[in-house]
Short mmCIF file of C-alpha atoms in Angstrom, two decimals:
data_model
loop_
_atom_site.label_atom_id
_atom_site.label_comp_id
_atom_site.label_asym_id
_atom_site.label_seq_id
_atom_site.Cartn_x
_atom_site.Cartn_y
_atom_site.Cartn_z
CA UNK V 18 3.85 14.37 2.43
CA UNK V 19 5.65 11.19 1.89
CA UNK V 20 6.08 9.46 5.86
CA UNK V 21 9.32 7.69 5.38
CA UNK V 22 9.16 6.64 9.25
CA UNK V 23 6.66 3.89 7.76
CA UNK V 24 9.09 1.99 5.87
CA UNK V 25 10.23 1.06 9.33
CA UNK V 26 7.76 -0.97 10.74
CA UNK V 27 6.40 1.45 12.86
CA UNK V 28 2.64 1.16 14.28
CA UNK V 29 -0.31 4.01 12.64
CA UNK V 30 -0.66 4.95 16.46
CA UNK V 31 2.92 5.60 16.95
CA UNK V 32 3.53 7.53 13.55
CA UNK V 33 -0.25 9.92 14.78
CA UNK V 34 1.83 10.59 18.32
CA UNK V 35 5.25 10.72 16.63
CA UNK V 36 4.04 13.45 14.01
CA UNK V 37 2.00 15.38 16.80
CA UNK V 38 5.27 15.80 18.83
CA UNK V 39 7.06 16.93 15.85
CA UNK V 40 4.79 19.44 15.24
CA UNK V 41 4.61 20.91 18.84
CA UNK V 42 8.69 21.37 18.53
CA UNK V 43 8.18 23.10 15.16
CA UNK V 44 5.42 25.38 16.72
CA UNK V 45 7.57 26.22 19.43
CA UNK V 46 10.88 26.79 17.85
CA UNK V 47 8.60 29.35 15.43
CA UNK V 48 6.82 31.03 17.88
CA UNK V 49 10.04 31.57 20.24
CA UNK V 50 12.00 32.38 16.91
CA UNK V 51 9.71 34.86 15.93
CA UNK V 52 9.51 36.68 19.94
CA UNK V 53 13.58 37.08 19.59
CA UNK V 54 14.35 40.70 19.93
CA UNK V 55 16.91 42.19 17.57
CA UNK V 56 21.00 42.43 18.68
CA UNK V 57 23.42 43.42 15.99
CA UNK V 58 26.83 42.40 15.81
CA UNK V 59 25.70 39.39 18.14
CA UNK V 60 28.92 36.69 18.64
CA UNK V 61 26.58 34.54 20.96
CA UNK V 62 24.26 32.01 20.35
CA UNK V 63 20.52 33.31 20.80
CA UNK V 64 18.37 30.88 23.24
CA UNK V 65 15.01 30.19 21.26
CA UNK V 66 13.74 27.58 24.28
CA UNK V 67 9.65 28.76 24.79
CA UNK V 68 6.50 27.22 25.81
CA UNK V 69 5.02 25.60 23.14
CA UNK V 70 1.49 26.89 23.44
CA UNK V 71 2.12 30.61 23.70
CA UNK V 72 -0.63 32.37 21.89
CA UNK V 73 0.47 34.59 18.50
CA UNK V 74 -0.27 38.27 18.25
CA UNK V 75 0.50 41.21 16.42
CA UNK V 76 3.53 42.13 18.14
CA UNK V 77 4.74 38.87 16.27
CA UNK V 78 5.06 40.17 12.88
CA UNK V 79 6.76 43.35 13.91
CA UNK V 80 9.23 41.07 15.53
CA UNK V 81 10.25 39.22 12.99
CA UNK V 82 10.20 41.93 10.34
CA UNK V 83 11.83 43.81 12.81
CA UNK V 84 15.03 41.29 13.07
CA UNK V 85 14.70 40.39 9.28
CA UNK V 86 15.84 44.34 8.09
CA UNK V 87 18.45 44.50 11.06
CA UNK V 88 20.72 41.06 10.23
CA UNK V 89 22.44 40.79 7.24
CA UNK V 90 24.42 37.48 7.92
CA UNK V 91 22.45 35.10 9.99
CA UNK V 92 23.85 31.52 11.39
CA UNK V 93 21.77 28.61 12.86
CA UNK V 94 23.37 25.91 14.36
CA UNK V 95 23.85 24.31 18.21
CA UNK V 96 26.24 25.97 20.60
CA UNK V 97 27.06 23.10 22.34
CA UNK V 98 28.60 21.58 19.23
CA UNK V 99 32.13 22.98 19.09
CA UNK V 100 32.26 22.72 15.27
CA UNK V 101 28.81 24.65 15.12
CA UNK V 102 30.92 27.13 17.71
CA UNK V 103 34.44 27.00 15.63
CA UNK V 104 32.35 28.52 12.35
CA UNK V 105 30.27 31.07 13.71
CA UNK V 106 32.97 32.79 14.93
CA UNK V 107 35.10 32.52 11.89
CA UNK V 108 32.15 34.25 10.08
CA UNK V 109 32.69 37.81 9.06
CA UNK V 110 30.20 40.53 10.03
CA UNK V 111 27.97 37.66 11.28
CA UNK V 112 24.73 39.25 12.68
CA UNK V 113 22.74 36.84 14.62
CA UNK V 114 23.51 33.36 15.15
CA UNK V 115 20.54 31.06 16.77
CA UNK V 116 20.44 28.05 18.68
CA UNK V 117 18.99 24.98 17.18
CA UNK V 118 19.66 22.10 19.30
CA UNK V 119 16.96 20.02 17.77
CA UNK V 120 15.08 21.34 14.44
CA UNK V 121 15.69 24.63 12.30
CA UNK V 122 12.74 26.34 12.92
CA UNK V 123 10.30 26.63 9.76
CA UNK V 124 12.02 29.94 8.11
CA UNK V 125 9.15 31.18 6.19
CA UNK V 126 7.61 33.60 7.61
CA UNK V 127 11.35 35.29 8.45
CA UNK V 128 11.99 34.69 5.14
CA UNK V 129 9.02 36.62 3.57
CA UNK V 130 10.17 39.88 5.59
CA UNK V 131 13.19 40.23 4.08
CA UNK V 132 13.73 43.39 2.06
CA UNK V 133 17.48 42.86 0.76
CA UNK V 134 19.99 40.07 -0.05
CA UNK V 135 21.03 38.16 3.16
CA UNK V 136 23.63 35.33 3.58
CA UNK V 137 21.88 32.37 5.72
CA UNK V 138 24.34 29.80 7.08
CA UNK V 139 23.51 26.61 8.99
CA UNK V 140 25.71 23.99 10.13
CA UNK V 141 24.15 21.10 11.17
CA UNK V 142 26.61 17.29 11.59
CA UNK V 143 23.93 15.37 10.26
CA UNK V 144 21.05 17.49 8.73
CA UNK V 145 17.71 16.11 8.19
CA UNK V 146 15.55 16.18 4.78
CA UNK V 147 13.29 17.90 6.44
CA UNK V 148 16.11 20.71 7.55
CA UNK V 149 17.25 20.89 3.85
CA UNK V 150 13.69 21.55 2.73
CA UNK V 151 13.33 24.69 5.35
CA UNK V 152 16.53 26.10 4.43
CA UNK V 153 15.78 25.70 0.18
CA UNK V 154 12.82 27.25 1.08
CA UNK V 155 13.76 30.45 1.88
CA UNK V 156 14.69 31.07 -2.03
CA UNK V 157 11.24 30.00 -2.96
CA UNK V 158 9.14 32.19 -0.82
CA UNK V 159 11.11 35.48 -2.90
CA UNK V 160 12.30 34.09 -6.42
CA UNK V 161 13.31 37.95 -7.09
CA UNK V 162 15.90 38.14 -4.26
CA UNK V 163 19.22 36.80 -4.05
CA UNK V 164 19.71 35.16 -1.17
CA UNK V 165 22.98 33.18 -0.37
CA UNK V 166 22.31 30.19 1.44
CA UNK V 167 25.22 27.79 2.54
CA UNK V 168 25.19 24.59 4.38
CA UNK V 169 27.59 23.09 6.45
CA UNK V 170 27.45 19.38 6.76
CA UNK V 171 28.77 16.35 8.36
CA UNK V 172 30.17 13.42 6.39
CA UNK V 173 26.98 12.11 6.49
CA UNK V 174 25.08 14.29 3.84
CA UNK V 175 28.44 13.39 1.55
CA UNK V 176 26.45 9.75 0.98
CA UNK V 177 22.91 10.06 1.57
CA UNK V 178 21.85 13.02 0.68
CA UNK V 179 24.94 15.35 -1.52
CA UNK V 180 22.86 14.62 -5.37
CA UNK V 181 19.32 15.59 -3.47
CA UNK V 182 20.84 18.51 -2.11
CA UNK V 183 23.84 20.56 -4.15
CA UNK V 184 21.63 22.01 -6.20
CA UNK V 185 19.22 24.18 -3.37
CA UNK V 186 22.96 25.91 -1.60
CA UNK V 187 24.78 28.21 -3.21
CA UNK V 188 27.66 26.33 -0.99
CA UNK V 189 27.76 22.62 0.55
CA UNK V 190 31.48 22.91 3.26
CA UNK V 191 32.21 20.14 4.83
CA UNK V 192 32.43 21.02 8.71
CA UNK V 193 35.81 20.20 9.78
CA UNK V 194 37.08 22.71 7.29
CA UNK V 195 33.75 25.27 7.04
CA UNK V 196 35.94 27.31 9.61
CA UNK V 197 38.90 27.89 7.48
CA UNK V 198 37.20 28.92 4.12
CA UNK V 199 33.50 30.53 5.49
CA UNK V 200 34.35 33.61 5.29
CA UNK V 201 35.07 33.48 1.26
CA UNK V 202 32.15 31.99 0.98
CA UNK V 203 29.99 34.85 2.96
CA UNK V 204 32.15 37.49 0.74
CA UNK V 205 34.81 36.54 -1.43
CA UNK V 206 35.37 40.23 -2.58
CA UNK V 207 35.89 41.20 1.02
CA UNK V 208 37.84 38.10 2.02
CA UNK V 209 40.51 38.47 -1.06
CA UNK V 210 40.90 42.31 -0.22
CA UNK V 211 43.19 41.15 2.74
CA UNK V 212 46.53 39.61 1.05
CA UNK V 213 50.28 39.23 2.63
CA UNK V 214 52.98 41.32 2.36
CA UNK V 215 54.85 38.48 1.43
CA UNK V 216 54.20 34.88 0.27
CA UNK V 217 56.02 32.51 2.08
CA UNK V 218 57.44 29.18 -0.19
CA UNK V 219 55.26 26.01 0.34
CA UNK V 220 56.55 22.58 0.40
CA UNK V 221 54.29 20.16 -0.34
CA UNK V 222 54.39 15.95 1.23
CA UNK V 223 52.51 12.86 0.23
CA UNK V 224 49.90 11.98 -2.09
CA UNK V 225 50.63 10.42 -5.72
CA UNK V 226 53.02 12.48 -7.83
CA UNK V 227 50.20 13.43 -10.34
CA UNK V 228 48.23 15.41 -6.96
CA UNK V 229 51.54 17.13 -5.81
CA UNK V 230 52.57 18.19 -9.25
CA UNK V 231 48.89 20.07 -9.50
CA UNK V 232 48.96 21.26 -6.37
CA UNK V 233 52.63 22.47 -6.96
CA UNK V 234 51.49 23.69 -10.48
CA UNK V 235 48.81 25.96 -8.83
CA UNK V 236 50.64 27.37 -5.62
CA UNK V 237 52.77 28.76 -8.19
CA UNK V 238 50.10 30.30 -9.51
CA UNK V 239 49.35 32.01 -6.11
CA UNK V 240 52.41 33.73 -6.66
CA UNK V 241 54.08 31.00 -4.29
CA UNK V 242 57.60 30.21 -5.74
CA UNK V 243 59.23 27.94 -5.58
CA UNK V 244 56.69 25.67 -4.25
CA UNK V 245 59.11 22.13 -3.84
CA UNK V 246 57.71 18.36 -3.05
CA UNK V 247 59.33 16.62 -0.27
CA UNK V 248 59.67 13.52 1.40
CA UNK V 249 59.98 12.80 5.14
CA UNK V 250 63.72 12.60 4.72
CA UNK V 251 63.73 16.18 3.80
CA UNK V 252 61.35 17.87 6.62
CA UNK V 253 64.06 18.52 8.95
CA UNK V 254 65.78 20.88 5.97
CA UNK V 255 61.99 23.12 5.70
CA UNK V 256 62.14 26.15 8.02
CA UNK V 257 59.56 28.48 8.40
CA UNK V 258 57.58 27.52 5.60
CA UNK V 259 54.32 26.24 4.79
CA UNK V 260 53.96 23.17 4.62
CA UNK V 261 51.47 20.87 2.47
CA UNK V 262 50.56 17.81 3.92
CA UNK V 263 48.45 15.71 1.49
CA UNK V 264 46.70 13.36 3.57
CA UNK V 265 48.13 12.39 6.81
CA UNK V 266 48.51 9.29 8.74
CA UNK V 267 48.13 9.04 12.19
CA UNK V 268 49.71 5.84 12.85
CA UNK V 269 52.47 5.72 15.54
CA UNK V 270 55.59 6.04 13.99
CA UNK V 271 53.94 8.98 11.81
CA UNK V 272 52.74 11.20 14.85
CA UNK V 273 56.20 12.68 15.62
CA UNK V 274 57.14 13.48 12.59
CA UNK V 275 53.86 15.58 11.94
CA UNK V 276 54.16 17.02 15.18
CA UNK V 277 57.83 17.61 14.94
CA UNK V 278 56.40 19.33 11.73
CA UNK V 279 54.47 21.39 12.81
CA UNK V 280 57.08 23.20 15.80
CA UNK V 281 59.18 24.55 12.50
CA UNK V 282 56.22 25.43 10.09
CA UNK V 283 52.66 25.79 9.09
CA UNK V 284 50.72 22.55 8.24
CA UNK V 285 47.81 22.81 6.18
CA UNK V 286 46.36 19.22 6.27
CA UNK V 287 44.41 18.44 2.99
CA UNK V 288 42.51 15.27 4.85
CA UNK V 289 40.81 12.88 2.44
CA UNK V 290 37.05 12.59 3.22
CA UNK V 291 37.58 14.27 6.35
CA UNK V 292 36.14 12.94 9.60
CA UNK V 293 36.30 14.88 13.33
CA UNK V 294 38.46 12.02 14.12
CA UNK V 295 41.11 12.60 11.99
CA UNK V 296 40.31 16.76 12.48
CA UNK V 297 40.84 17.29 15.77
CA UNK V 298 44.12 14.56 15.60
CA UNK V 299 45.47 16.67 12.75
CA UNK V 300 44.81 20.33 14.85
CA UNK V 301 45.79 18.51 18.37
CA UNK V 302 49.17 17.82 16.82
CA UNK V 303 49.38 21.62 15.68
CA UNK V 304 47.96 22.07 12.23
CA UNK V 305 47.79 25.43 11.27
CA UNK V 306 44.71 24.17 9.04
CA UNK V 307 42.36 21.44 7.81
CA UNK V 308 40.32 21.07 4.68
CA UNK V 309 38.97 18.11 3.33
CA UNK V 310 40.25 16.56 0.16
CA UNK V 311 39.99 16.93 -2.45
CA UNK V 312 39.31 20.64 -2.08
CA UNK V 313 38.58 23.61 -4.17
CA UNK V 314 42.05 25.08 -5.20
CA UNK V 315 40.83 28.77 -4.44
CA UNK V 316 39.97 28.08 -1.25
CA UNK V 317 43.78 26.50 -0.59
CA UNK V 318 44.84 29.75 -1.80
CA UNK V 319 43.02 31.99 0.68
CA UNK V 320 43.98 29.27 3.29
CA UNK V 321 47.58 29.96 2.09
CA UNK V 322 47.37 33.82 1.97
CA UNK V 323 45.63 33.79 5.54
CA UNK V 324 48.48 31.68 7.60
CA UNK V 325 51.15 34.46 5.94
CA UNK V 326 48.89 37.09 7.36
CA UNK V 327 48.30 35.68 10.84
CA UNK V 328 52.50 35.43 10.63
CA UNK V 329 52.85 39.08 9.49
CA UNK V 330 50.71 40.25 12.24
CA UNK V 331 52.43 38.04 14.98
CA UNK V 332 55.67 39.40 13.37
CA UNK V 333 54.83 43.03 14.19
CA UNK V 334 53.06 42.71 17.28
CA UNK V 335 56.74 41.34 18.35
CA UNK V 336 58.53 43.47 16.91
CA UNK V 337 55.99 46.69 19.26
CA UNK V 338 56.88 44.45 22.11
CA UNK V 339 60.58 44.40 22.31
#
């Protein structure tokens, strides 16, 4: 296997211990992944922490082929990471999500026991070649089944390693907006089955006036009409609408008028190249939603279709109260 930790100067003594550490983590994060017993419906992270030298056994392979025909939607990702967090609980039907504060574990013996087609999500900020490989794996151990394996990365796999990579996921999401479009990823028939009442107009703000004309062009196509471009002059005139902001600035002078914004409608931030900077800004000043830009335009619809459901349900849960 090619070392790339040579290219950096690093001694042959440090690369032997370096290598033997790596592969006592990877020993234990199998061996403690493999002991997990099987919880469905699980909406915590699973602790796989073990001693590294715990001997294998029988028992093992029941285990894991055990948890392989009980989970149909598996996550991996750390639950200290509130973006890991944000996604696995946006994911629908979601299984058994597992805690991987350091490595994913080395999937293929989980992968090997599994009798149908699963959905395998990971999120990791910054994922490691080595990461990538395990996951890509999985489809390679079973060419006959037809598993659906999505990643969810930081903006760091967007430069070194998107061309190595988009062709082993069925899905590469960028993190910051994973949480708003997973679960049409996981099941897009399911997702789509859920659709408004009624479609609220959109307004759309910002951007060149080729972008808002196509975006325009295709909320109409939602069904969304009349879907209008405005300025900031004309923000204080949009009431309870949705509201398209093409990529925000956070300067100063711009932060009140987002936030005054987002008090009269929903704000679906389309953030270009999207860092958890400009994320969390964007949701601190009340975003209804974030999704990097340029995005696919079916995922703006279900976006779209999802605020006007959330309203709908707030809508009637006032009108029980009163």
């Amino acid at each position: 296997m090619f070392d790339y930790r040579s290219h950096f100067g690093r001694t042959a003594d440090r690369r032997r211990s370096e290598h033997a550490a790596s592969r006592d983590r990877a020993a234990s994060g199998s061996a403690s992944f493999e002991r997990s017993r099987v919880e469905s419906k699980s909406e915590d992270f699973e602790n796989k922490e073990s001693k590294c030298n715990e001997p294998r056994n029988p028992k093992t392979s029941d285990a894991v082929r055990s948890i392989a025909r009980s989970v149909r939607v598996v996550f991996f990702g750390d639950r200290e990471d509130p973006y890991a967090s944000a996604i696995a609980r946006a994911i629908p039907d979601l299984d058994r999500a597992w805690d991987c504060r350091d490595l994913i574990p080395d999937l293929g013996r989980f992968a090997r026991e599994l009798d149908q087609d699963h959905v395998i999500i990971a999120h990791r900020s910054n994922p490691r070649p080595i990461e990538i490989d395990r996951l890509a794996a999985i489809r390679t151990i079973d060419p006959a089944a037809r598993h659906k394996i999505i990643l969810c990365s930081g903006d760091y796999l967007r430069y070194r390693e998107w061309n190595r990579s988009r062709t082993k996921f069925d899905a590469i999401l960028a993190e910051t907006s994973a949480r708003e479009t997973i679960a049409l990823y996981v099941n897009a028939d399911s997702a789509r089955l859920s659709t408004p009442c009624e479609r609220s107009p959109v307004a759309i703000l910002g951007g060149n006036h080729a972008i808002r004309r196509t975006i325009a062009e295709a909320c109409r196509d939602f069904g969304r009409d009349p879907a209008i471009v405005v300025d900031d002059g004309d923000l204080l005139n949009i009431q309870e609408s949705t509201l398209i902001w093409i990529d925000p600035t956070f300067e100063r002078d711009r932060i009140d008028l987002f936030f005054g914004a987002a008090e009269r409608n929903a704000i679906v931030a389309l953030i270009g190249c999207a860092d958890r900077v400009r994320d969390l800004e964007a949701r601190r000043l009340g975003a209804a939603a974030c999704l990097d830009f340029p995005c696919d335009l079916a995922d703006l619809a279900f976006v779209l279709d999802r605020i006007d459901l959330k309203r709908e349900l707030a809508s009637k849960s006032t009108r029980r109260s009163v």
